[in-house]
XYZ file of C-alpha atoms in Angstrom:
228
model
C -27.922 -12.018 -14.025
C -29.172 -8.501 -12.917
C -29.827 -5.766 -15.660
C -28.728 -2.708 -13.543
C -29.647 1.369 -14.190
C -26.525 3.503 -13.719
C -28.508 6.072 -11.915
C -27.270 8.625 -13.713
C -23.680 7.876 -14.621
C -22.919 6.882 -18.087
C -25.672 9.318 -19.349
C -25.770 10.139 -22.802
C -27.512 13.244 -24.718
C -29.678 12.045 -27.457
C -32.490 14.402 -28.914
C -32.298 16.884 -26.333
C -32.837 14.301 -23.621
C -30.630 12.086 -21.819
C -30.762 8.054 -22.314
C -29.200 6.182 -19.117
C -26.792 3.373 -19.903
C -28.293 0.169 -18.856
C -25.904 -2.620 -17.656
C -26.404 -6.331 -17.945
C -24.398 -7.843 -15.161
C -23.910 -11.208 -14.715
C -22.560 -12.822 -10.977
C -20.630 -15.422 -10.332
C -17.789 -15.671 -12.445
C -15.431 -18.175 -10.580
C -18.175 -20.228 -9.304
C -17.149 -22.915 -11.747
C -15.875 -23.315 -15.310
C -18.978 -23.502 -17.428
C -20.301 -20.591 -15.635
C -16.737 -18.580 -16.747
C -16.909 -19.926 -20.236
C -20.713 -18.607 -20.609
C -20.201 -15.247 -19.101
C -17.075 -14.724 -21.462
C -19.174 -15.798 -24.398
C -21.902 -13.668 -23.647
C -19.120 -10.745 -23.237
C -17.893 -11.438 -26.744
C -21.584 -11.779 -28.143
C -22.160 -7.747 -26.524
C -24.982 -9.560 -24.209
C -23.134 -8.701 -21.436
C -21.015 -6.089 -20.091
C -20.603 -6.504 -16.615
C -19.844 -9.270 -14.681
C -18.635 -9.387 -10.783
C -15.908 -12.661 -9.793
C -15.838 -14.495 -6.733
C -12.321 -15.033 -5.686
C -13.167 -17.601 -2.729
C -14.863 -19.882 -5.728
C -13.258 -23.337 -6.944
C -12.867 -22.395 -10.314
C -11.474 -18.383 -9.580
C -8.093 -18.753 -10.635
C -5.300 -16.006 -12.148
C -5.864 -17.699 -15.759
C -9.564 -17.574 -15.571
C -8.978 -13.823 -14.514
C -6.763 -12.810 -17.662
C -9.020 -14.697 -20.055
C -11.691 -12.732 -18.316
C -9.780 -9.303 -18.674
C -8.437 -9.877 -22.296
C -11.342 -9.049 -23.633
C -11.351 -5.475 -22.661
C -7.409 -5.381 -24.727
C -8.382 -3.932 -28.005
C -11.162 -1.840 -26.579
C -13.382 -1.623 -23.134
C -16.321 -4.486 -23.513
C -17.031 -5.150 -19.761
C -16.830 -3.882 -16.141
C -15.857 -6.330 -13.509
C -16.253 -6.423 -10.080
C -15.482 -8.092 -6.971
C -18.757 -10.168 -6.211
C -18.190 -10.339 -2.039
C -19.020 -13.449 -0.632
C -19.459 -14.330 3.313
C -21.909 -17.342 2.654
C -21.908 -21.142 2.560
C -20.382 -23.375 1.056
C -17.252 -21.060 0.289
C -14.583 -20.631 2.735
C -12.796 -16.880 4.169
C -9.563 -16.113 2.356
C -8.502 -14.539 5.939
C -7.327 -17.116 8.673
C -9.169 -15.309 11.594
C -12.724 -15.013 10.259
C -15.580 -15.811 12.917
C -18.341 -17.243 13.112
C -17.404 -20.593 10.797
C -19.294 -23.790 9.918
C -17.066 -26.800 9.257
C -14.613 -24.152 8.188
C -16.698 -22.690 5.888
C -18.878 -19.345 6.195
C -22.255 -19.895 7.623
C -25.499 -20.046 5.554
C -27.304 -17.164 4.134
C -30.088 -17.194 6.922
C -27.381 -17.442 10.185
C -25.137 -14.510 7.829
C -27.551 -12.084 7.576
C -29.436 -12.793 11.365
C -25.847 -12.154 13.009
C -25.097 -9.139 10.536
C -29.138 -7.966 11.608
C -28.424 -8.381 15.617
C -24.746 -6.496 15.012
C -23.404 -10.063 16.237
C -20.786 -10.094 13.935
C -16.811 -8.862 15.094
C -16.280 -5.797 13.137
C -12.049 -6.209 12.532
C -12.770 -9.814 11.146
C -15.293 -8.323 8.879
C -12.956 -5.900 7.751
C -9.975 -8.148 7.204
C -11.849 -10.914 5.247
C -13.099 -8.100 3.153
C -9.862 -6.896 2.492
C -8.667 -10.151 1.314
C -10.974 -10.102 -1.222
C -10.368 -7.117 -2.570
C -6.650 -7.777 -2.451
C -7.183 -11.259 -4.364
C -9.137 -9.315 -6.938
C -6.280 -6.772 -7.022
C -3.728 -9.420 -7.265
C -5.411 -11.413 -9.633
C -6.306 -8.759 -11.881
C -3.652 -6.465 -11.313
C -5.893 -3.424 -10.868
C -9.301 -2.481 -8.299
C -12.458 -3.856 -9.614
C -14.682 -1.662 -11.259
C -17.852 -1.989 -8.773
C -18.549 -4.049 -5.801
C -21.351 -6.144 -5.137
C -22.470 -9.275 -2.503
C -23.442 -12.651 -3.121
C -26.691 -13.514 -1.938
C -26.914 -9.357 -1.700
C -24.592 -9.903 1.706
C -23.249 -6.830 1.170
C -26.550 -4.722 2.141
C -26.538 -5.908 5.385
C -26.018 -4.199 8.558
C -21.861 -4.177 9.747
C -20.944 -5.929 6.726
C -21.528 -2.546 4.945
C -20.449 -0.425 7.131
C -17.275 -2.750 7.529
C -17.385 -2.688 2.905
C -17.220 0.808 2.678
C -15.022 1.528 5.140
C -12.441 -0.718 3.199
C -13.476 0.340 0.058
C -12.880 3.750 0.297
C -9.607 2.852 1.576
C -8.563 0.195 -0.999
C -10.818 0.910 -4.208
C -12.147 4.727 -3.907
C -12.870 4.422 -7.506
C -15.013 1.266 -7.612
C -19.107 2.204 -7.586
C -20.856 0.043 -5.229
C -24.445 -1.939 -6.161
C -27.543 -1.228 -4.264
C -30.441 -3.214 -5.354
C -33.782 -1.050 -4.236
C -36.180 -0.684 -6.970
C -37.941 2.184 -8.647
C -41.451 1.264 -8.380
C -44.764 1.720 -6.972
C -44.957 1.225 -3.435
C -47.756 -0.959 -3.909
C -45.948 -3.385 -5.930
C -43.431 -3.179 -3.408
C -45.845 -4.506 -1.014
C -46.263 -7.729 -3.254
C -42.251 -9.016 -3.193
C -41.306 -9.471 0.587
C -37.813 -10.450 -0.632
C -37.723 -7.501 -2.845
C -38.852 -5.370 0.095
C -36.757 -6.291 2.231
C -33.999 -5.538 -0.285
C -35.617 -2.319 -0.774
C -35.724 -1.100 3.157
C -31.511 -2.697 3.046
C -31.049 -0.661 -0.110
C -32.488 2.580 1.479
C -29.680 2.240 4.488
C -26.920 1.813 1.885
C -27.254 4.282 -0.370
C -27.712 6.964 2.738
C -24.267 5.160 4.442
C -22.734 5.883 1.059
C -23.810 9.589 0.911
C -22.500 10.095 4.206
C -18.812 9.213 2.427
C -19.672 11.200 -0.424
C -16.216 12.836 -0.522
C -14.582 9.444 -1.520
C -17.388 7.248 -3.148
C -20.153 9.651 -4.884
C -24.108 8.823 -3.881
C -24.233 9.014 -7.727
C -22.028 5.522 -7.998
C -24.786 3.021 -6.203
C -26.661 1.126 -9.011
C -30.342 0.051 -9.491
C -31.224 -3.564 -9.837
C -34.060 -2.907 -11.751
C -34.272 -6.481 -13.283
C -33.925 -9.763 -13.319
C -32.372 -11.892 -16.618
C -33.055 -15.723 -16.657
């Protein structure tokens, strides 16, 4: 689970100074049913209140979806978004995605080395995306609230250029996750993963400004921790 800054949405005036709303945003929902049970109890329990669903997952299914969604019926208790997933062991919703492993996506490590060397076709990109978002539409019956990656896939080279093309087209309203941190850059130094994440963050959030008009800078979030 990721406790996320809104970056300046969600603000609230307290004192004379503003408080930012911090979300606590657990991935995965779909991935299998304990995980779904937990992340709905933690919902109910005001622990939580995000969570992001992978609709290529075993256990994603239009009941688990309701269940999930009912509990925002009497009043709103959690965003959820469409958790994008393009990594092994789970398998494209769209029947012309390339490269494939044993019909499945490839690992994380072959993913994100095609995606870094622009080896990756653009229009499949584009459609498998859209099939995600269109199984979260269809399961959910609206556009999910924010977008985010599995693995962080989604900060990648083409694969975000290909995710914001199609979510400006399909889900304008939907805020999109970075995950580049506000600290020191010396502590920066000591987390190669969390540079790294940092330097893919950075590209993001300026590919998102450039399509300002349809998804606001002011919409990417802040992983700013990590929740056991």
């Amino acid at each position: 689970m990721d406790a996320e800054n809104t970056d300046g949405l969600d603000t609230v005036a307290i004192g004379g100074s503003q408080r930012r709303r911090i979300w606590l945003c657990a991935d995965d929902f779909g991935i299998s049913p304990a995980v779904n049970t937990a992340i709905r109890d933690l919902v109910v329990r005001r622990r939580l209140n995000a969570t992001s669903a992978m609709v290529v997952a075993p256990s994603f299914q239009r009941a688990e979806a309701s269940a999930l969604d009912a509990l925002n019926a009497a009043a709103p208790r959690v965003a959820i978004g469409l958790h994008l997933t393009l990594t092994a062991p789970f398998r494209p919703l769209s029947k012309s995605f390339q490269p494939l492993r044993e019909g499945a996506f490839p690992p994380l490590a072959a993913m994100a080395g095609r995606a870094l060397m622009h080896q990756l076709e653009p229009d499949a990109l584009a459609a498998e995306i859209t099939r995600q978002l269109e199984s979260f539409i269809d399961s959910f019956g609206r556009a999910p609230d924010f977008v985010d990656g599995h693995h962080h896939i989604h900060l990648f080279p083409q694969i975000s250029d290909a995710l914001l093309a199609v979510v400006a087209r399909t889900a304008p309203d939907a805020w999109l996750r970075q995950c580049g941190r506000v600290v020191p850059f010396a502590q920066r130094l000591a987390d190669r993963k969390g540079l790294v994440l940092d330097v893919l963050s950075y590209r993001f959030r300026s590919r998102t400004g450039a399509l300002s008009c349809v998804i606001p800078a002011s919409s990417t979030q802040n992983c700013s921790a990590s929740i056991p």
